[in-house]
Tab-separated table of N, CA and C in Angstrom:
chain	number	residue	atom	x	y	z
A	17	UNK	N	-58.627	-76.159	5.440
A	17	UNK	CA	-59.896	-75.480	5.621
A	17	UNK	C	-60.449	-75.692	7.025
A	18	UNK	N	-60.438	-76.923	7.501
A	18	UNK	CA	-61.019	-77.206	8.814
A	18	UNK	C	-60.067	-76.824	9.951
A	19	UNK	N	-58.822	-76.453	9.613
A	19	UNK	CA	-57.861	-76.146	10.662
A	19	UNK	C	-57.825	-74.660	11.034
A	20	UNK	N	-58.811	-73.880	10.597
A	20	UNK	CA	-58.881	-72.488	11.027
A	20	UNK	C	-59.275	-72.454	12.503
A	21	UNK	N	-58.772	-71.490	13.252
A	21	UNK	CA	-59.070	-71.457	14.698
A	21	UNK	C	-60.561	-71.473	15.032
A	22	UNK	N	-61.356	-70.768	14.241
A	22	UNK	CA	-62.794	-70.725	14.510
A	22	UNK	C	-63.425	-72.099	14.344
A	23	UNK	N	-63.081	-72.820	13.273
A	23	UNK	CA	-63.648	-74.143	13.049
A	23	UNK	C	-63.137	-75.155	14.072
A	24	UNK	N	-61.884	-75.031	14.475
A	24	UNK	CA	-61.360	-75.917	15.523
A	24	UNK	C	-62.117	-75.655	16.822
A	25	UNK	N	-62.359	-74.381	17.131
A	25	UNK	CA	-63.132	-74.035	18.330
A	25	UNK	C	-64.541	-74.626	18.256
A	26	UNK	N	-65.227	-74.437	17.125
A	26	UNK	CA	-66.584	-74.978	16.976
A	26	UNK	C	-66.578	-76.501	17.042
A	27	UNK	N	-65.583	-77.130	16.457
A	27	UNK	CA	-65.501	-78.581	16.447
A	27	UNK	C	-65.224	-79.127	17.842
A	28	UNK	N	-64.613	-78.313	18.681
A	28	UNK	CA	-64.316	-78.730	20.047
A	28	UNK	C	-65.459	-78.399	20.999
A	29	UNK	N	-65.964	-77.174	20.937
A	29	UNK	CA	-66.930	-76.687	21.930
A	29	UNK	C	-68.318	-76.394	21.365
A	30	UNK	N	-68.521	-76.608	20.077
A	30	UNK	CA	-69.793	-76.271	19.442
A	30	UNK	C	-70.980	-77.004	20.020
A	31	UNK	N	-70.784	-78.261	20.399
A	31	UNK	CA	-71.911	-79.036	20.935
A	31	UNK	C	-72.367	-78.451	22.280
A	32	UNK	N	-71.427	-78.011	23.096
A	32	UNK	CA	-71.792	-77.388	24.373
A	32	UNK	C	-72.544	-76.076	24.120
A	33	UNK	N	-72.052	-75.286	23.182
A	33	UNK	CA	-72.740	-74.040	22.838
A	33	UNK	C	-74.152	-74.317	22.328
A	34	UNK	N	-74.300	-75.374	21.528
A	34	UNK	CA	-75.619	-75.740	21.005
A	34	UNK	C	-76.575	-76.105	22.134
A	35	UNK	N	-76.122	-76.914	23.083
A	35	UNK	CA	-76.965	-77.311	24.215
A	35	UNK	C	-77.381	-76.077	25.018
A	36	UNK	N	-76.439	-75.191	25.299
A	36	UNK	CA	-76.746	-73.978	26.067
A	36	UNK	C	-77.736	-73.100	25.303
A	37	UNK	N	-77.498	-72.911	24.015
A	37	UNK	CA	-78.381	-72.082	23.201
A	37	UNK	C	-79.800	-72.650	23.173
A	38	UNK	N	-79.934	-73.949	22.930
A	38	UNK	CA	-81.273	-74.561	22.856
A	38	UNK	C	-81.942	-74.543	24.231
A	39	UNK	N	-81.176	-74.752	25.299
A	39	UNK	CA	-81.755	-74.671	26.642
A	39	UNK	C	-82.301	-73.265	26.895
A	40	UNK	N	-81.513	-72.252	26.598
A	40	UNK	CA	-81.966	-70.866	26.798
A	40	UNK	C	-83.206	-70.594	25.946
A	41	UNK	N	-83.185	-71.041	24.712
A	41	UNK	CA	-84.331	-70.852	23.822
A	41	UNK	C	-85.581	-71.508	24.406
A	42	UNK	N	-85.483	-72.763	24.795
A	42	UNK	CA	-86.645	-73.505	25.304
A	42	UNK	C	-87.117	-72.969	26.660
A	43	UNK	N	-86.182	-72.778	27.574
A	43	UNK	CA	-86.532	-72.448	28.951
A	43	UNK	C	-86.965	-70.988	29.108
A	44	UNK	N	-86.199	-70.064	28.512
A	44	UNK	CA	-86.440	-68.649	28.756
A	44	UNK	C	-87.220	-67.947	27.646
A	45	UNK	N	-86.944	-68.284	26.396
A	45	UNK	CA	-87.578	-67.542	25.311
A	45	UNK	C	-88.978	-68.033	24.988
A	46	UNK	N	-89.150	-69.343	24.815
A	46	UNK	CA	-90.496	-69.822	24.481
A	46	UNK	C	-91.175	-70.491	25.679
A	47	UNK	N	-90.497	-70.479	26.811
A	47	UNK	CA	-91.080	-70.929	28.094
A	47	UNK	C	-91.548	-72.384	28.088
A	48	UNK	N	-90.832	-73.239	27.389
A	48	UNK	CA	-91.135	-74.678	27.395
A	48	UNK	C	-90.157	-75.338	28.368
A	49	UNK	N	-90.393	-75.077	29.646
A	49	UNK	CA	-89.471	-75.531	30.682
A	49	UNK	C	-89.394	-77.053	30.766
A	50	UNK	N	-90.506	-77.708	30.527
A	50	UNK	CA	-90.529	-79.170	30.570
A	50	UNK	C	-89.622	-79.757	29.484
A	51	UNK	N	-89.684	-79.181	28.297
A	51	UNK	CA	-88.833	-79.639	27.196
A	51	UNK	C	-87.364	-79.381	27.531
A	52	UNK	N	-87.082	-78.208	28.072
A	52	UNK	CA	-85.702	-77.849	28.419
A	52	UNK	C	-85.131	-78.806	29.458
A	53	UNK	N	-85.906	-79.134	30.465
A	53	UNK	CA	-85.418	-80.042	31.510
A	53	UNK	C	-85.287	-81.465	30.979
A	54	UNK	N	-86.238	-81.904	30.166
A	54	UNK	CA	-86.174	-83.231	29.545
A	54	UNK	C	-84.906	-83.322	28.680
A	55	UNK	N	-84.627	-82.246	27.963
A	55	UNK	CA	-83.441	-82.178	27.120
A	55	UNK	C	-82.167	-82.318	27.954
A	56	UNK	N	-82.091	-81.600	29.058
A	56	UNK	CA	-80.896	-81.668	29.905
A	56	UNK	C	-80.686	-83.064	30.489
A	57	UNK	N	-81.759	-83.712	30.896
A	57	UNK	CA	-81.642	-85.073	31.442
A	57	UNK	C	-81.135	-86.028	30.366
A	58	UNK	N	-81.686	-85.956	29.180
A	58	UNK	CA	-81.257	-86.832	28.082
A	58	UNK	C	-79.796	-86.592	27.728
A	59	UNK	N	-79.416	-85.334	27.614
A	59	UNK	CA	-78.040	-84.986	27.266
A	59	UNK	C	-77.082	-85.455	28.357
A	60	UNK	N	-77.457	-85.248	29.614
A	60	UNK	CA	-76.593	-85.660	30.723
A	60	UNK	C	-76.364	-87.171	30.704
A	61	UNK	N	-77.416	-87.947	30.538
A	61	UNK	CA	-77.250	-89.396	30.563
A	61	UNK	C	-76.551	-89.925	29.313
A	62	UNK	N	-76.735	-89.277	28.179
A	62	UNK	CA	-75.980	-89.655	26.977
A	62	UNK	C	-74.491	-89.408	27.213
A	63	UNK	N	-74.174	-88.280	27.826
A	63	UNK	CA	-72.788	-87.946	28.170
A	63	UNK	C	-72.209	-88.966	29.146
A	64	UNK	N	-72.957	-89.260	30.197
A	64	UNK	CA	-72.492	-90.185	31.226
A	64	UNK	C	-72.271	-91.593	30.669
A	65	UNK	N	-73.221	-92.096	29.914
A	65	UNK	CA	-73.104	-93.429	29.333
A	65	UNK	C	-71.918	-93.489	28.363
A	66	UNK	N	-71.715	-92.429	27.592
A	66	UNK	CA	-70.592	-92.383	26.660
A	66	UNK	C	-69.256	-92.403	27.397
A	67	UNK	N	-69.175	-91.677	28.501
A	67	UNK	CA	-67.941	-91.685	29.296
A	67	UNK	C	-67.631	-93.080	29.832
A	68	UNK	N	-68.649	-93.783	30.288
A	68	UNK	CA	-68.450	-95.148	30.791
A	68	UNK	C	-67.933	-96.048	29.668
A	69	UNK	N	-68.529	-95.946	28.488
A	69	UNK	CA	-68.081	-96.767	27.358
A	69	UNK	C	-66.656	-96.418	26.936
A	70	UNK	N	-66.282	-95.149	27.028
A	70	UNK	CA	-64.912	-94.747	26.687
A	70	UNK	C	-63.901	-95.427	27.610
A	71	UNK	N	-64.282	-95.611	28.858
A	71	UNK	CA	-63.391	-96.287	29.797
A	71	UNK	C	-63.318	-97.790	29.527
A	72	UNK	N	-64.386	-98.357	28.990
A	72	UNK	CA	-64.408	-99.787	28.688
A	72	UNK	C	-63.691	-100.121	27.383
A	73	UNK	N	-63.796	-99.237	26.393
A	73	UNK	CA	-63.198	-99.463	25.083
A	73	UNK	C	-62.104	-98.433	24.849
A	74	UNK	N	-60.907	-98.797	25.178
A	74	UNK	CA	-59.782	-97.870	25.037
A	74	UNK	C	-59.230	-97.948	23.609
A	75	UNK	N	-59.897	-97.265	22.710
A	75	UNK	CA	-59.527	-97.270	21.298
A	75	UNK	C	-58.828	-95.947	20.975
A	76	UNK	N	-57.608	-96.033	20.435
A	76	UNK	CA	-56.900	-94.793	20.091
A	76	UNK	C	-57.616	-94.014	18.996
A	77	UNK	N	-57.510	-92.722	19.059
A	77	UNK	CA	-58.148	-91.870	18.065
A	77	UNK	C	-57.405	-91.956	16.730
A	78	UNK	N	-58.100	-91.621	15.638
A	78	UNK	CA	-57.497	-91.744	14.306
A	78	UNK	C	-56.180	-90.982	14.145
A	79	UNK	N	-56.087	-89.788	14.713
A	79	UNK	CA	-54.858	-89.011	14.534
A	79	UNK	C	-53.656	-89.724	15.157
A	80	UNK	N	-53.875	-90.526	16.171
A	80	UNK	CA	-52.777	-91.292	16.768
A	80	UNK	C	-52.358	-92.447	15.856
A	81	UNK	N	-53.343	-93.033	15.183
A	81	UNK	CA	-53.056	-94.157	14.291
A	81	UNK	C	-52.403	-93.701	12.989
A	82	UNK	N	-52.797	-92.520	12.501
A	82	UNK	CA	-52.286	-92.058	11.208
A	82	UNK	C	-51.064	-91.158	11.340
A	83	UNK	N	-50.847	-90.594	12.521
A	83	UNK	CA	-49.744	-89.659	12.700
A	83	UNK	C	-50.062	-88.255	12.218
A	84	UNK	N	-51.286	-88.046	11.721
A	84	UNK	CA	-51.701	-86.714	11.285
A	84	UNK	C	-52.191	-85.912	12.484
A	85	UNK	N	-52.366	-84.622	12.282
A	85	UNK	CA	-52.778	-83.741	13.374
A	85	UNK	C	-54.259	-83.914	13.701
A	86	UNK	N	-54.583	-83.711	14.987
A	86	UNK	CA	-55.982	-83.626	15.421
A	86	UNK	C	-56.414	-82.180	15.251
A	87	UNK	N	-57.542	-81.976	14.601
A	87	UNK	CA	-58.022	-80.621	14.340
A	87	UNK	C	-59.181	-80.243	15.252
A	88	UNK	N	-59.180	-80.822	16.425
A	88	UNK	CA	-60.162	-80.478	17.452
A	88	UNK	C	-59.548	-80.845	18.798
A	89	UNK	N	-60.006	-80.192	19.817
A	89	UNK	CA	-59.491	-80.471	21.146
A	89	UNK	C	-60.266	-81.578	21.834
A	90	UNK	N	-60.045	-81.710	23.123
A	90	UNK	CA	-60.716	-82.712	23.951
A	90	UNK	C	-60.465	-84.121	23.423
A	91	UNK	N	-59.217	-84.430	23.182
A	91	UNK	CA	-58.870	-85.707	22.566
A	91	UNK	C	-58.175	-86.662	23.529
A	92	UNK	N	-58.258	-86.422	24.806
A	92	UNK	CA	-57.536	-87.259	25.759
A	92	UNK	C	-58.303	-88.506	26.163
A	93	UNK	N	-59.528	-88.642	25.749
A	93	UNK	CA	-60.290	-89.859	26.024
A	93	UNK	C	-60.202	-90.804	24.832
A	94	UNK	N	-60.678	-92.010	25.033
A	94	UNK	CA	-60.764	-93.005	23.973
A	94	UNK	C	-61.656	-92.502	22.839
A	95	UNK	N	-61.472	-93.075	21.667
A	95	UNK	CA	-62.214	-92.654	20.487
A	95	UNK	C	-63.684	-93.083	20.522
A	96	UNK	N	-63.950	-94.280	21.029
A	96	UNK	CA	-65.298	-94.862	20.980
A	96	UNK	C	-66.012	-94.716	22.308
A	97	UNK	N	-67.222	-94.210	22.319
A	97	UNK	CA	-68.019	-93.586	21.272
A	97	UNK	C	-67.756	-92.084	21.225
A	98	UNK	N	-68.339	-91.421	20.255
A	98	UNK	CA	-68.226	-89.971	20.160
A	98	UNK	C	-69.222	-89.330	21.127
A	99	UNK	N	-68.676	-88.637	22.117
A	99	UNK	CA	-69.543	-87.920	23.063
A	99	UNK	C	-70.274	-86.787	22.343
A	100	UNK	N	-69.576	-86.128	21.413
A	100	UNK	CA	-70.220	-85.047	20.657
A	100	UNK	C	-71.445	-85.564	19.906
A	101	UNK	N	-71.309	-86.730	19.273
A	101	UNK	CA	-72.448	-87.309	18.547
A	101	UNK	C	-73.552	-87.707	19.520
A	102	UNK	N	-73.182	-88.339	20.632
A	102	UNK	CA	-74.181	-88.778	21.609
A	102	UNK	C	-74.983	-87.592	22.142
A	103	UNK	N	-74.299	-86.531	22.513
A	103	UNK	CA	-74.975	-85.353	23.060
A	103	UNK	C	-75.846	-84.687	22.004
A	104	UNK	N	-75.288	-84.466	20.820
A	104	UNK	CA	-76.057	-83.736	19.801
A	104	UNK	C	-77.265	-84.536	19.323
A	105	UNK	N	-77.141	-85.863	19.240
A	105	UNK	CA	-78.300	-86.665	18.819
A	105	UNK	C	-79.302	-86.849	19.958
A	106	UNK	N	-78.858	-86.858	21.209
A	106	UNK	CA	-79.799	-86.881	22.336
A	106	UNK	C	-80.614	-85.591	22.349
A	107	UNK	N	-79.942	-84.484	22.120
A	107	UNK	CA	-80.614	-83.188	22.047
A	107	UNK	C	-81.627	-83.170	20.900
A	108	UNK	N	-81.188	-83.584	19.725
A	108	UNK	CA	-82.076	-83.566	18.552
A	108	UNK	C	-83.279	-84.489	18.740
A	109	UNK	N	-83.047	-85.671	19.289
A	109	UNK	CA	-84.147	-86.617	19.501
A	109	UNK	C	-85.155	-86.067	20.493
A	110	UNK	N	-84.672	-85.566	21.604
A	110	UNK	CA	-85.558	-85.035	22.636
A	110	UNK	C	-86.399	-83.880	22.099
A	111	UNK	N	-85.762	-82.959	21.424
A	111	UNK	CA	-86.499	-81.807	20.897
A	111	UNK	C	-87.486	-82.254	19.823
A	112	UNK	N	-87.092	-83.198	18.967
A	112	UNK	CA	-87.988	-83.687	17.913
A	112	UNK	C	-89.263	-84.286	18.486
A	113	UNK	N	-89.162	-84.956	19.610
A	113	UNK	CA	-90.338	-85.574	20.225
A	113	UNK	C	-91.330	-84.539	20.749
A	114	UNK	N	-90.879	-83.291	20.876
A	114	UNK	CA	-91.751	-82.220	21.373
A	114	UNK	C	-92.039	-81.158	20.317
A	115	UNK	N	-91.046	-80.883	19.469
A	115	UNK	CA	-91.168	-79.834	18.452
A	115	UNK	C	-90.499	-80.338	17.176
A	116	UNK	N	-91.294	-80.889	16.300
A	116	UNK	CA	-90.766	-81.611	15.141
A	116	UNK	C	-89.851	-80.757	14.249
A	117	UNK	N	-90.251	-79.573	13.881
A	117	UNK	CA	-89.465	-78.763	12.938
A	117	UNK	C	-88.095	-78.401	13.518
A	118	UNK	N	-88.079	-77.900	14.736
A	118	UNK	CA	-86.803	-77.568	15.373
A	118	UNK	C	-85.953	-78.819	15.526
A	119	UNK	N	-86.568	-79.926	15.869
A	119	UNK	CA	-85.836	-81.177	16.031
A	119	UNK	C	-85.180	-81.645	14.749
A	120	UNK	N	-85.888	-81.518	13.645
A	120	UNK	CA	-85.322	-81.911	12.344
A	120	UNK	C	-84.106	-81.035	12.027
A	121	UNK	N	-84.192	-79.770	12.320
A	121	UNK	CA	-83.042	-78.876	12.114
A	121	UNK	C	-81.870	-79.306	13.003
A	122	UNK	N	-82.186	-79.697	14.234
A	122	UNK	CA	-81.132	-80.133	15.143
A	122	UNK	C	-80.503	-81.449	14.705
A	123	UNK	N	-81.270	-82.327	14.065
A	123	UNK	CA	-80.679	-83.552	13.512
A	123	UNK	C	-79.658	-83.203	12.425
A	124	UNK	N	-79.966	-82.196	11.628
A	124	UNK	CA	-79.027	-81.752	10.602
A	124	UNK	C	-77.752	-81.211	11.247
A	125	UNK	N	-77.906	-80.410	12.294
A	125	UNK	CA	-76.752	-79.867	13.011
A	125	UNK	C	-75.955	-81.004	13.660
A	126	UNK	N	-76.646	-81.985	14.237
A	126	UNK	CA	-75.966	-83.130	14.860
A	126	UNK	C	-75.143	-83.902	13.827
A	127	UNK	N	-75.709	-84.064	12.641
A	127	UNK	CA	-74.974	-84.755	11.574
A	127	UNK	C	-73.741	-83.956	11.166
A	128	UNK	N	-73.859	-82.643	11.086
A	128	UNK	CA	-72.717	-81.790	10.735
A	128	UNK	C	-71.646	-81.820	11.829
A	129	UNK	N	-72.062	-81.807	13.081
A	129	UNK	CA	-71.113	-81.909	14.192
A	129	UNK	C	-70.354	-83.226	14.083
A	130	UNK	N	-71.084	-84.298	13.832
A	130	UNK	CA	-70.476	-85.624	13.736
A	130	UNK	C	-69.506	-85.706	12.561
A	131	UNK	N	-69.909	-85.178	11.426
A	131	UNK	CA	-69.031	-85.158	10.257
A	131	UNK	C	-67.773	-84.349	10.551
A	132	UNK	N	-67.933	-83.253	11.228
A	132	UNK	CA	-66.782	-82.424	11.606
A	132	UNK	C	-65.795	-83.162	12.484
A	133	UNK	N	-66.288	-84.009	13.368
A	133	UNK	CA	-65.402	-84.772	14.246
A	133	UNK	C	-64.595	-85.805	13.454
A	134	UNK	N	-65.210	-86.382	12.430
A	134	UNK	CA	-64.467	-87.319	11.569
A	134	UNK	C	-63.453	-86.549	10.736
A	135	UNK	N	-63.872	-85.423	10.159
A	135	UNK	CA	-62.967	-84.616	9.340
A	135	UNK	C	-61.810	-84.037	10.155
A	136	UNK	N	-62.030	-83.839	11.446
A	136	UNK	CA	-60.987	-83.314	12.317
A	136	UNK	C	-60.007	-84.402	12.754
A	137	UNK	N	-60.235	-85.618	12.309
A	137	UNK	CA	-59.334	-86.732	12.568
A	137	UNK	C	-59.327	-87.164	14.043
A	138	UNK	N	-60.456	-86.981	14.724
A	138	UNK	CA	-60.540	-87.391	16.124
A	138	UNK	C	-61.541	-88.518	16.354
A	139	UNK	N	-62.284	-88.908	15.304
A	139	UNK	CA	-63.225	-90.025	15.414
A	139	UNK	C	-63.274	-90.819	14.124
A	140	UNK	N	-63.551	-92.095	14.287
A	140	UNK	CA	-63.848	-92.973	13.162
A	140	UNK	C	-65.359	-92.925	12.925
A	141	UNK	N	-65.819	-93.254	11.728
A	141	UNK	CA	-67.272	-93.292	11.488
A	141	UNK	C	-68.022	-94.213	12.464
A	142	UNK	N	-67.409	-95.314	12.879
A	142	UNK	CA	-68.070	-96.213	13.840
A	142	UNK	C	-68.278	-95.525	15.189
A	143	UNK	N	-67.353	-94.672	15.592
A	143	UNK	CA	-67.508	-93.912	16.845
A	143	UNK	C	-68.743	-93.027	16.769
A	144	UNK	N	-68.922	-92.427	15.599
A	144	UNK	CA	-70.076	-91.543	15.379
A	144	UNK	C	-71.361	-92.358	15.416
A	145	UNK	N	-71.358	-93.507	14.741
A	145	UNK	CA	-72.566	-94.346	14.686
A	145	UNK	C	-72.974	-94.801	16.086
A	146	UNK	N	-72.011	-95.220	16.893
A	146	UNK	CA	-72.328	-95.648	18.266
A	146	UNK	C	-72.806	-94.454	19.090
A	147	UNK	N	-72.155	-93.305	18.944
A	147	UNK	CA	-72.595	-92.099	19.655
A	147	UNK	C	-73.998	-91.695	19.251
A	148	UNK	N	-74.284	-91.788	17.946
A	148	UNK	CA	-75.622	-91.468	17.455
A	148	UNK	C	-76.653	-92.411	18.071
A	149	UNK	N	-76.347	-93.677	18.102
A	149	UNK	CA	-77.251	-94.673	18.690
A	149	UNK	C	-77.504	-94.368	20.169
A	150	UNK	N	-76.446	-94.061	20.885
A	150	UNK	CA	-76.583	-93.712	22.307
A	150	UNK	C	-77.488	-92.499	22.467
A	151	UNK	N	-77.260	-91.468	21.669
A	151	UNK	CA	-78.041	-90.242	21.774
A	151	UNK	C	-79.515	-90.454	21.462
A	152	UNK	N	-79.795	-91.152	20.377
A	152	UNK	CA	-81.189	-91.391	19.991
A	152	UNK	C	-81.891	-92.253	21.037
A	153	UNK	N	-81.231	-93.336	21.459
A	153	UNK	CA	-81.854	-94.208	22.470
A	153	UNK	C	-82.072	-93.480	23.789
A	154	UNK	N	-81.123	-92.674	24.192
A	154	UNK	CA	-81.278	-91.917	25.442
A	154	UNK	C	-82.474	-90.977	25.345
A	155	UNK	N	-82.585	-90.261	24.228
A	155	UNK	CA	-83.720	-89.361	24.048
A	155	UNK	C	-85.043	-90.087	24.077
A	156	UNK	N	-85.129	-91.230	23.395
A	156	UNK	CA	-86.373	-92.002	23.346
A	156	UNK	C	-86.700	-92.605	24.710
A	157	UNK	N	-85.706	-93.190	25.364
A	157	UNK	CA	-85.935	-93.832	26.668
A	157	UNK	C	-86.420	-92.816	27.692
A	158	UNK	N	-85.760	-91.664	27.765
A	158	UNK	CA	-86.196	-90.684	28.759
A	158	UNK	C	-87.524	-90.046	28.399
A	159	UNK	N	-87.860	-90.013	27.135
A	159	UNK	CA	-89.199	-89.566	26.755
A	159	UNK	C	-90.247	-90.562	27.247
A	160	UNK	N	-89.981	-91.849	27.073
A	160	UNK	CA	-90.925	-92.880	27.533
A	160	UNK	C	-91.085	-92.836	29.059
A	161	UNK	N	-89.985	-92.654	29.762
A	161	UNK	CA	-90.054	-92.534	31.229
A	161	UNK	C	-90.889	-91.311	31.598
A	162	UNK	N	-90.662	-90.205	30.910
A	162	UNK	CA	-91.401	-88.977	31.181
A	162	UNK	C	-92.898	-89.163	30.931
A	163	UNK	N	-93.245	-89.812	29.828
A	163	UNK	CA	-94.658	-90.047	29.494
A	163	UNK	C	-95.316	-90.917	30.559
A	164	UNK	N	-94.630	-91.968	30.988
A	164	UNK	CA	-95.198	-92.860	32.009
A	164	UNK	C	-95.372	-92.139	33.342
A	165	UNK	N	-94.395	-91.322	33.712
A	165	UNK	CA	-94.516	-90.583	34.966
A	165	UNK	C	-95.636	-89.557	34.900
A	166	UNK	N	-95.805	-88.924	33.744
A	166	UNK	CA	-96.879	-87.937	33.584
A	166	UNK	C	-98.251	-88.621	33.672
A	167	UNK	N	-98.386	-89.787	33.063
A	167	UNK	CA	-99.660	-90.514	33.141
A	167	UNK	C	-99.942	-90.954	34.572
A	168	UNK	N	-98.895	-91.388	35.256
A	168	UNK	CA	-99.052	-91.844	36.645
A	168	UNK	C	-99.454	-90.677	37.544
A	169	UNK	N	-98.876	-89.510	37.298
A	169	UNK	CA	-99.187	-88.328	38.110
A	169	UNK	C	-100.630	-87.860	37.906
A	170	UNK	N	-101.147	-88.056	36.681
A	170	UNK	CA	-102.527	-87.645	36.405
A	170	UNK	C	-103.527	-88.615	37.017
A	171	UNK	N	-103.027	-89.784	37.334
A	171	UNK	CA	-103.896	-90.747	38.013
A	171	UNK	C	-104.490	-91.705	37.126
């Protein structure tokens, strides 16, 4: 079921499509440029921090350990942490801090993305948990930085 080309494509590139879609929605459609930029900063740093951790923890992906097929692409990096989880949870956290209803929906999508990565045999549940932690913390930290800078700018 998960090995259909469309699902493999979504499992590989869906998180990027989600970020682009939400950015376009925030920046151009509802004109919440501050939210869109805050979102991009959080997502970028979640991605960057995850890449650094992947270089520190060279853990083989599940499909290499089990000999089964990987049902998603972008599998040439270490398993820990899940960049897909980090990005999707950074996005969901950031949006939730500004728009609760949309953010809650994005948390559901982030959970589905993460589950898909485990089902595709490219991540362990611990990879997802660490990626989720990175994403949530990145969203919260950059929100706090943003709030402090906004207060400082107002004087």
